[in-house]
CSV table of C-alpha atoms and ligand atoms in Angstrom, one decimal:
chain,number,residue,atom,x,y,z
A,105,MET,CA,-29.2,-9.1,-10.8
A,106,LYS,CA,-29.0,-7.9,-7.1
A,107,ILE,CA,-25.8,-5.9,-6.3
A,108,LEU,CA,-24.6,-5.0,-2.7
A,109,GLY,CA,-22.6,-1.8,-3.1
A,110,ILE,CA,-20.4,-0.5,-0.3
A,111,GLU,CA,-18.9,3.0,-0.3
A,112,SER,CA,-16.4,4.5,2.2
A,113,SER,CA,-14.2,6.5,0.2
A,114,CYS,CA,-14.7,9.7,2.3
A,115,ASP,CA,-16.6,10.8,5.2
A,116,GLU,CA,-19.8,8.2,4.7
A,117,THR,CA,-20.1,4.7,5.3
A,118,ALA,CA,-22.6,3.7,3.1
A,119,ALA,CA,-24.0,0.3,1.8
A,120,ALA,CA,-27.0,-0.4,-0.5
A,121,VAL,CA,-28.8,-3.2,-2.4
A,122,VAL,CA,-29.8,-2.2,-5.9
A,123,GLU,CA,-31.4,-4.7,-8.5
A,124,ASN,CA,-30.6,-4.6,-12.2
A,125,GLY,CA,-28.8,-1.3,-12.0
A,126,ASN,CA,-31.7,1.0,-11.4
A,127,LYS,CA,-33.9,-0.2,-8.9
A,128,ILE,CA,-32.7,0.7,-5.3
A,129,LEU,CA,-34.2,-2.3,-2.8
A,130,SER,CA,-32.3,-0.3,0.2
A,131,ASN,CA,-29.7,2.3,0.9
A,132,VAL,CA,-27.6,3.3,4.1
A,133,VAL,CA,-25.6,6.0,4.8
A,134,VAL,CA,-24.0,6.9,8.0
A,135,SER,CA,-22.5,10.4,7.6
A,136,GLN,CA,-19.5,11.4,9.8
A,137,ILE,CA,-20.3,15.3,9.2
A,138,ASP,CA,-21.2,16.1,12.8
A,139,ILE,CA,-17.7,14.6,13.8
A,140,HIS,CA,-15.7,16.4,11.3
A,141,ALA,CA,-17.6,19.8,11.3
A,142,ALA,CA,-16.0,20.5,14.8
A,143,TYR,CA,-12.7,20.6,12.9
A,144,GLY,CA,-14.0,22.4,10.0
A,145,GLY,CA,-13.1,19.4,7.7
A,146,VAL,CA,-12.4,16.0,7.3
A,147,ILE,CA,-9.7,14.4,9.6
A,148,PRO,CA,-8.5,11.2,7.8
A,149,GLU,CA,-7.5,9.2,11.0
A,150,VAL,CA,-11.0,10.2,12.6
A,151,ALA,CA,-12.8,9.2,9.4
A,152,ALA,CA,-11.2,5.6,9.2
A,153,ARG,CA,-12.1,4.9,12.8
A,154,SER,CA,-15.4,6.0,12.4
A,155,HIS,CA,-16.0,3.6,9.3
A,156,ILE,CA,-14.6,0.7,11.5
A,157,GLU,CA,-17.3,1.3,13.7
A,158,ALA,CA,-20.1,1.8,11.2
A,159,ILE,CA,-19.3,-0.6,8.7
A,160,GLN,CA,-21.0,-4.0,9.8
A,161,PRO,CA,-24.1,-2.3,11.0
A,162,VAL,CA,-24.5,-0.3,7.8
A,163,ILE,CA,-24.0,-3.5,5.5
A,164,ASN,CA,-26.4,-5.5,7.9
A,165,LYS,CA,-29.0,-3.0,7.9
A,166,ALA,CA,-28.8,-2.5,4.1
A,167,LEU,CA,-29.2,-6.1,3.6
A,168,ALA,CA,-32.2,-6.1,6.1
A,169,ASP,CA,-33.7,-3.0,4.6
A,170,ALA,CA,-33.7,-5.1,1.3
A,171,ASN,CA,-35.3,-8.0,3.1
A,172,LEU,CA,-32.2,-10.0,1.7
A,173,ALA,CA,-30.0,-12.5,3.3
A,174,ILE,CA,-26.4,-12.4,1.7
A,175,GLU,CA,-27.0,-15.5,-0.1
A,176,ASP,CA,-29.6,-13.6,-2.2
A,177,ILE,CA,-26.9,-11.0,-3.3
A,178,ASP,CA,-25.3,-11.6,-6.8
A,179,ALA,CA,-22.4,-9.5,-6.8
A,180,ILE,CA,-20.5,-7.0,-4.4
A,181,ALA,CA,-19.4,-3.9,-5.7
A,182,VAL,CA,-16.9,-1.5,-3.7
A,183,THR,CA,-15.2,1.7,-3.8
A,184,HIS,CA,-11.4,1.3,-4.4
A,185,THR,CA,-10.3,4.2,-5.7
A,186,PRO,CA,-9.9,7.5,-5.4
A,187,GLY,CA,-10.3,8.8,-1.8
A,188,LEU,CA,-8.7,8.6,1.5
A,189,VAL,CA,-6.6,5.5,2.3
A,190,GLY,CA,-7.4,4.5,5.5
A,191,SER,CA,-11.3,5.1,4.5
A,192,LEU,CA,-11.1,3.2,1.6
A,193,LEU,CA,-9.1,0.3,3.2
A,194,ILE,CA,-12.2,-0.5,5.6
A,195,GLY,CA,-14.7,-0.6,2.8
A,196,THR,CA,-12.7,-2.7,0.8
A,197,LEU,CA,-11.6,-5.0,3.4
A,198,ALA,CA,-15.5,-5.6,4.8
A,199,ALA,CA,-16.5,-6.2,1.0
A,200,ARG,CA,-13.4,-8.6,0.2
A,201,THR,CA,-14.1,-10.5,3.5
A,202,ILE,CA,-17.9,-11.1,2.6
A,203,ALA,CA,-17.1,-11.9,-1.1
A,204,ILE,CA,-14.3,-14.6,-0.1
A,205,ILE,CA,-16.6,-16.1,2.8
A,206,ASN,CA,-19.6,-16.3,0.8
A,207,ASN,CA,-18.0,-16.8,-2.6
A,208,ILE,CA,-19.6,-14.0,-4.3
A,209,PRO,CA,-18.5,-12.3,-7.7
A,210,PHE,CA,-16.4,-9.2,-6.3
A,211,TYR,CA,-16.1,-5.5,-8.4
A,212,PRO,CA,-13.9,-2.8,-7.4
A,213,THR,CA,-15.5,0.6,-8.8
A,214,HIS,CA,-14.1,3.8,-9.4
A,215,HIS,CA,-15.7,6.5,-7.0
A,216,LEU,CA,-16.5,9.1,-9.8
A,217,LYS,CA,-17.9,6.8,-12.0
A,218,SER,CA,-20.6,5.8,-9.5
A,219,HIS,CA,-21.2,9.3,-9.2
A,220,ILE,CA,-22.3,9.4,-12.8
A,221,TYR,CA,-24.1,6.2,-12.5
A,222,ALA,CA,-26.3,7.7,-9.4
A,223,ASN,CA,-28.2,9.4,-12.4
A,224,TRP,CA,-29.5,5.8,-13.5
A,225,LEU,CA,-31.4,5.7,-10.4
A,226,SER,CA,-33.6,8.1,-11.4
A,227,GLY,CA,-36.2,6.0,-13.1
A,228,PHE,CA,-35.1,7.4,-16.1
A,229,GLU,CA,-32.3,6.4,-18.7
A,230,PRO,CA,-30.1,8.9,-19.9
A,231,SER,CA,-29.4,8.8,-23.6
A,232,PHE,CA,-25.7,8.3,-25.3
A,233,PRO,CA,-23.9,10.4,-26.3
A,234,LEU,CA,-23.9,12.1,-23.0
A,235,LEU,CA,-21.8,15.1,-21.1
A,236,SER,CA,-21.5,14.6,-17.2
A,237,ALA,CA,-20.1,17.2,-15.2
A,238,VAL,CA,-18.4,15.4,-12.1
A,239,ILE,CA,-18.4,18.3,-9.5
A,240,SER,CA,-17.4,16.9,-5.9
A,241,GLY,CA,-15.3,18.1,-3.0
A,242,GLY,CA,-12.0,16.3,-4.6
A,243,HIS,CA,-12.9,16.6,-8.4
A,244,THR,CA,-14.2,18.9,-11.2
A,245,GLN,CA,-14.6,17.3,-14.8
A,246,ILE,CA,-16.5,17.4,-17.8
A,247,ILE,CA,-16.5,13.6,-19.2
A,248,TYR,CA,-18.0,12.5,-22.5
A,249,MET,CA,-19.6,9.1,-22.8
A,250,ASP,CA,-20.7,7.7,-26.2
A,251,ARG,CA,-21.5,4.3,-24.4
A,252,HIS,CA,-21.8,2.7,-20.9
A,253,ASP,CA,-18.6,2.3,-19.2
A,254,ASN,CA,-16.5,4.4,-21.6
A,255,PHE,CA,-15.1,7.7,-20.0
A,256,GLU,CA,-13.4,10.4,-21.7
A,257,ILE,CA,-12.2,13.3,-19.8
A,258,ILE,CA,-12.7,16.6,-22.0
A,259,GLY,CA,-12.2,19.0,-19.2
A,260,THR,CA,-10.7,19.0,-16.0
A,261,THR,CA,-9.6,21.6,-13.0
A,262,ARG,CA,-6.2,23.1,-13.0
A,263,ASP,CA,-6.3,23.5,-9.2
A,264,ASP,CA,-9.0,23.3,-6.7
A,265,ALA,CA,-12.6,21.2,-7.1
A,266,ILE,CA,-15.4,23.1,-7.2
A,267,GLY,CA,-16.8,21.6,-4.0
A,268,GLU,CA,-13.5,22.5,-1.9
A,269,CYS,CA,-14.1,26.0,-3.2
A,270,PHE,CA,-17.4,25.8,-1.7
A,271,ASP,CA,-15.8,24.5,1.6
A,272,LYS,CA,-13.0,26.9,1.6
A,273,VAL,CA,-15.3,30.1,1.1
A,274,ALA,CA,-17.7,29.0,3.4
A,275,LYS,CA,-14.8,28.5,6.0
A,276,ILE,CA,-13.8,32.1,5.2
A,277,LEU,CA,-17.3,33.5,5.9
A,278,GLY,CA,-17.6,31.6,9.4
A,279,LEU,CA,-20.0,29.0,7.9
A,280,PRO,CA,-20.3,25.2,9.1
A,281,TYR,CA,-18.6,22.4,7.2
A,282,PRO,CA,-19.5,21.2,4.9
A,283,GLY,CA,-19.7,24.4,2.9
A,284,GLY,CA,-21.8,23.7,0.0
A,285,PRO,CA,-25.3,23.3,1.9
A,286,ALA,CA,-24.3,26.2,4.3
A,287,ILE,CA,-23.4,28.4,1.3
A,288,SER,CA,-26.9,27.7,-0.6
A,289,LYS,CA,-28.7,28.3,2.7
A,290,ALA,CA,-27.1,31.6,3.5
A,291,ALA,CA,-27.2,32.7,-0.3
A,292,GLU,CA,-31.1,32.3,-0.2
A,293,SER,CA,-31.3,35.9,1.9
A,294,GLY,CA,-28.5,37.2,-0.2
A,295,ASN,CA,-28.0,39.3,-3.3
A,296,PRO,CA,-26.1,37.6,-5.9
A,297,GLN,CA,-25.3,40.8,-7.9
A,298,LYS,CA,-24.1,42.5,-4.9
A,299,TYR,CA,-20.4,41.5,-5.4
A,300,LYS,CA,-18.6,41.4,-8.9
A,301,LEU,CA,-16.4,38.3,-9.0
A,302,PRO,CA,-14.1,37.7,-12.0
A,303,ILE,CA,-14.5,34.4,-13.9
A,304,PRO,CA,-11.1,32.9,-14.0
A,305,LYS,CA,-9.5,32.7,-17.6
A,306,VAL,CA,-8.7,29.4,-18.0
A,307,GLY,CA,-8.3,27.5,-21.8
A,308,GLU,CA,-11.0,25.7,-23.5
A,309,LEU,CA,-13.2,23.5,-20.9
A,310,ASP,CA,-10.8,23.4,-18.2
A,311,PHE,CA,-11.6,25.1,-14.6
A,312,SER,CA,-9.4,26.9,-12.1
A,313,PHE,CA,-11.3,27.5,-8.5
A,314,SER,CA,-8.7,28.5,-6.5
A,315,GLY,CA,-8.4,32.1,-8.1
A,316,LEU,CA,-12.2,32.5,-7.2
A,317,LYS,CA,-11.7,31.7,-3.6
A,318,THR,CA,-9.1,34.3,-3.7
A,319,ALA,CA,-11.1,36.6,-5.4
A,320,VAL,CA,-13.7,36.4,-2.8
A,321,LEU,CA,-11.1,36.7,-0.1
A,322,ARG,CA,-9.7,40.0,-1.4
A,323,ALA,CA,-13.7,41.2,-2.2
A,324,ILE,CA,-14.5,40.8,1.8
A,325,GLN,CA,-11.2,42.6,2.5
A,326,LYS,CA,-12.1,45.6,0.3
A,327,GLU,CA,-15.8,45.8,1.4
A,328,LEU,CA,-14.2,45.8,5.0
A,329,ASP,CA,-11.8,48.4,4.2
A,330,LEU,CA,-9.0,45.9,5.6
A,331,PRO,CA,-5.7,45.2,4.2
A,332,ILE,CA,-5.0,42.4,2.2
A,333,THR,CA,-2.6,41.0,5.0
A,334,THR,CA,-5.3,40.4,7.2
A,335,PRO,CA,-5.9,36.7,8.0
A,336,SER,CA,-8.8,35.0,6.2
A,337,TYR,CA,-10.0,33.4,9.7
A,338,GLU,CA,-10.5,37.0,11.0
A,339,LEU,CA,-12.6,38.2,8.3
A,340,GLN,CA,-16.1,36.4,9.8
A,341,ASN,CA,-15.7,38.5,12.8
A,342,HIS,CA,-16.4,41.7,10.8
A,343,LEU,CA,-19.1,40.5,8.5
A,344,THR,CA,-22.9,40.9,9.3
A,345,GLU,CA,-25.3,38.6,8.5
A,346,GLN,CA,-26.4,40.4,5.5
A,347,GLN,CA,-22.8,40.8,4.0
A,348,ILE,CA,-22.4,37.0,4.5
A,349,SER,CA,-25.3,36.1,2.4
A,350,ASP,CA,-24.9,38.5,-0.2
A,351,PHE,CA,-21.1,36.9,-0.5
A,352,ALA,CA,-22.3,33.7,-0.3
A,353,ALA,CA,-25.0,34.3,-2.8
A,354,SER,CA,-22.4,36.3,-5.2
A,355,PHE,CA,-19.9,33.4,-4.9
A,356,GLN,CA,-22.6,30.7,-5.8
A,357,ALA,CA,-23.9,32.6,-8.7
A,358,THR,CA,-20.2,33.2,-10.1
A,359,ALA,CA,-19.5,29.2,-9.4
A,360,ILE,CA,-22.8,28.3,-11.3
A,361,LYS,CA,-22.0,30.7,-14.2
A,362,ILE,CA,-18.7,29.1,-14.7
A,363,LEU,CA,-19.8,25.6,-14.7
A,364,ILE,CA,-22.7,26.4,-17.0
A,365,GLN,CA,-20.5,28.2,-19.5
A,366,LYS,CA,-18.0,25.5,-19.6
A,367,LEU,CA,-20.9,23.0,-20.3
A,368,LYS,CA,-22.2,25.2,-22.9
A,369,LYS,CA,-18.9,25.1,-24.6
A,370,ALA,CA,-18.4,21.4,-24.4
A,371,SER,CA,-22.0,20.8,-25.7
A,372,VAL,CA,-20.5,22.6,-29.1
A,373,ALA,CA,-17.6,20.7,-29.2
A,374,TYR,CA,-19.0,17.4,-28.4
A,375,PRO,CA,-22.8,17.0,-29.5
A,376,ALA,CA,-24.6,14.9,-26.7
A,377,LYS,CA,-28.2,13.8,-26.3
A,378,SER,CA,-28.1,14.2,-22.4
A,379,ILE,CA,-26.4,16.5,-19.9
A,380,LEU,CA,-25.8,15.1,-16.4
A,381,LEU,CA,-24.5,16.4,-12.9
A,382,ALA,CA,-22.9,14.1,-10.6
A,383,GLY,CA,-21.1,14.6,-7.2
A,384,GLY,CA,-21.7,16.3,-4.0
A,385,VAL,CA,-22.1,20.0,-5.5
A,386,SER,CA,-24.8,18.4,-7.8
A,387,ALA,CA,-27.1,18.7,-4.8
A,388,ASN,CA,-27.2,22.3,-5.3
A,389,HIS,CA,-30.8,23.5,-6.2
A,390,PRO,CA,-29.9,26.6,-8.0
A,391,LEU,CA,-27.4,25.1,-10.1
A,392,CYS,CA,-29.7,22.4,-11.0
A,393,ALA,CA,-32.5,24.9,-12.1
A,394,GLU,CA,-29.8,27.0,-14.0
A,395,LEU,CA,-28.9,23.7,-16.0
A,396,GLN,CA,-32.6,22.8,-16.7
A,397,LYS,CA,-32.8,26.4,-18.0
A,398,THR,CA,-30.1,26.4,-20.2
A,399,PHE,CA,-30.2,22.8,-21.6
A,400,SER,CA,-33.8,21.4,-21.1
A,401,LYS,CA,-34.7,22.6,-24.8
A,402,THR,CA,-31.9,20.9,-26.5
A,403,HIS,CA,-30.8,18.0,-24.3
A,404,GLN,CA,-32.1,15.4,-21.5
A,405,VAL,CA,-30.9,17.1,-18.3
A,406,PHE,CA,-30.4,14.9,-15.3
A,407,PHE,CA,-29.1,15.4,-11.8
A,408,PRO,CA,-29.3,12.8,-8.8
A,409,GLU,CA,-32.0,13.4,-6.3
A,410,PRO,CA,-30.1,15.2,-3.3
A,411,ARG,CA,-29.6,12.0,-1.4
A,412,LEU,CA,-28.2,10.3,-4.2
A,413,SER,CA,-25.9,13.3,-5.1
A,414,THR,CA,-23.8,12.9,-2.2
A,415,ASP,CA,-21.6,9.7,-1.6
A,416,ASN,CA,-23.9,6.6,-1.1
A,417,GLY,CA,-23.5,2.7,-2.2
A,418,ALA,CA,-26.6,2.6,-4.6
A,419,MET,CA,-24.5,4.6,-7.2
A,420,VAL,CA,-21.7,2.1,-6.7
A,421,ALA,CA,-24.2,-0.9,-6.9
A,422,SER,CA,-25.4,0.8,-10.2
A,423,ALA,CA,-21.7,1.7,-11.6
A,424,ALA,CA,-21.0,-2.0,-11.3
A,425,TYR,CA,-24.1,-3.5,-12.9
A,426,TYR,CA,-23.6,-1.5,-16.0
A,427,SER,CA,-19.8,-2.5,-16.1
A,428,ILE,CA,-20.9,-6.0,-15.9
A,429,GLN,CA,-23.3,-5.7,-18.9
A,430,SER,CA,-20.7,-3.9,-20.6
A,431,GLY,CA,-18.5,-7.4,-20.1
A,432,GLU,CA,-16.2,-6.5,-17.0
A,433,LYS,CA,-15.2,-9.9,-15.5
A,434,PRO,CA,-14.9,-10.4,-11.6
A,435,THR,CA,-11.8,-9.0,-9.8
A,436,ASP,CA,-10.1,-11.7,-7.2
A,437,PRO,CA,-10.8,-10.3,-3.7
A,438,TYR,CA,-7.5,-11.4,-2.8
A,439,GLU,CA,-5.8,-9.1,-5.3
A,440,LEU,CA,-7.4,-5.9,-4.8
A,441,ASP,CA,-5.4,-2.9,-4.4
A,442,ILE,CA,-6.6,0.5,-3.3
A,443,SER,CA,-5.2,3.8,-4.5
A,444,PRO,CA,-6.0,7.4,-3.2
A,445,ARG,CA,-5.8,8.8,-6.4
A,446,SER,CA,-6.5,7.8,-10.2
A,447,THR,CA,-8.3,8.8,-13.2
A,448,ILE,CA,-11.6,7.7,-14.2
A,449,HIS,CA,-11.5,4.5,-16.1
B,1474,KG4,O1,-19.5,13.7,-3.7
B,1474,KG4,P1,-19.0,14.1,-2.2
B,1474,KG4,O2,-20.4,13.7,-1.3
B,1474,KG4,O3,-17.8,13.8,-1.9
B,1474,KG4,C1,-16.6,13.7,-2.7
B,1474,KG4,O4,-16.7,12.6,-3.6
B,1474,KG4,O5,-16.0,14.8,-2.8
B,1474,KG4,O6,-19.0,15.9,-2.6
B,1474,KG4,C2,-18.9,16.5,-1.2
B,1474,KG4,C3,-19.0,18.1,-1.7
B,1474,KG4,C4,-18.4,18.8,-0.5
B,1474,KG4,O7,-17.6,19.7,-1.2
B,1474,KG4,C5,-20.0,19.8,-0.2
B,1474,KG4,O8,-19.5,21.4,0.2
B,1474,KG4,C6,-20.2,19.6,-1.7
B,1474,KG4,O9,-20.2,18.5,-2.0
B,1474,KG4,N1,-21.9,19.9,-1.4
B,1474,KG4,C7,-22.4,21.2,-2.1
B,1474,KG4,C8,-23.9,21.0,-1.4
B,1474,KG4,N2,-23.8,19.7,-1.2
B,1474,KG4,C9,-22.8,19.1,-0.8
B,1474,KG4,N3,-21.9,21.9,-2.8
B,1474,KG4,C10,-22.8,23.1,-3.1
B,1474,KG4,N4,-24.1,22.7,-2.8
B,1474,KG4,C11,-24.9,22.0,-2.2
B,1474,KG4,N5,-25.8,21.9,-1.9
B,1475,ZN,ZN1,-18.0,11.3,-3.8
């Protein structure tokens, strides 16, 4: 079964063709990062306009790269929630139009589910039951699955998402958007022990990342001997290259420690065979290394290859395939609704 997967929930316009859930025939991603970097974050109206320009060429290229015509496609899957409204509208409108004109079965797909299913594109199948940390710019959750297409949220963030925290700390340090890769790079020449940052105290399997961002802010003000009323955007002007690297490394190490601690707790409460990372932050190499180190003797460990960690169409097609296998029926493309927020289902 060949599925065309379309993704436009944030700032990537993406389409891919995947066969039987795990074989990528093509995967095209046009990123708007360069456009948004100038503003230090995603501007929703600009994102929507860029999707309009890119969506058709991206879909055409995904078909061409796979050497297929639209008639060869068995199903169309598209991200319909959660995400930026204007961005979601463009991808879903394109997908619905193609499905209607060509009479192709149509499957709206949840974005977080897609991130989890990026792990089925690695060439190996994770065994159930599994625990997945969904760590992206908008979400931080630990999800337990005892079978395909069945999600139980067992931990979540009480405030900011982990990726958002990387982005905000990067901004304070004067590093470019998106913050995750920039922090990781700066951290390579930094000392992760240099600044002691507190681990937020939140119950059970939940997270709080807003406190960690504030802790970094206070630590910088203290290091620079500046009052806590100093605006965060001013701090970068006083920091040396080495201090930026040391703060990046100390922050990254703390964020990784928080995540690994919670996953350890989760693995005790919810015995599982596999542990997965999913979402943009799973592109973080030191995090993946720490996950391997902690769990490889007791669990199968999975994280997507970096190009599949961030938003792409292949993961959408893969998620839809396993939903179809689990009995999901197609949706009427005339009936589809988008929604900016929703829990995984
Ligand atoms: O999954 P994604 O592409 O979009 C959302 O669904 O949110 O995730 C984007 C997030 C951003 O916050 C970005 O800073 C973070 O993933 N990210 C990283 C890395 N690469 C991307 N965070 C840490 N380390 C990275 N290497
Ligand atoms: Zn995403």
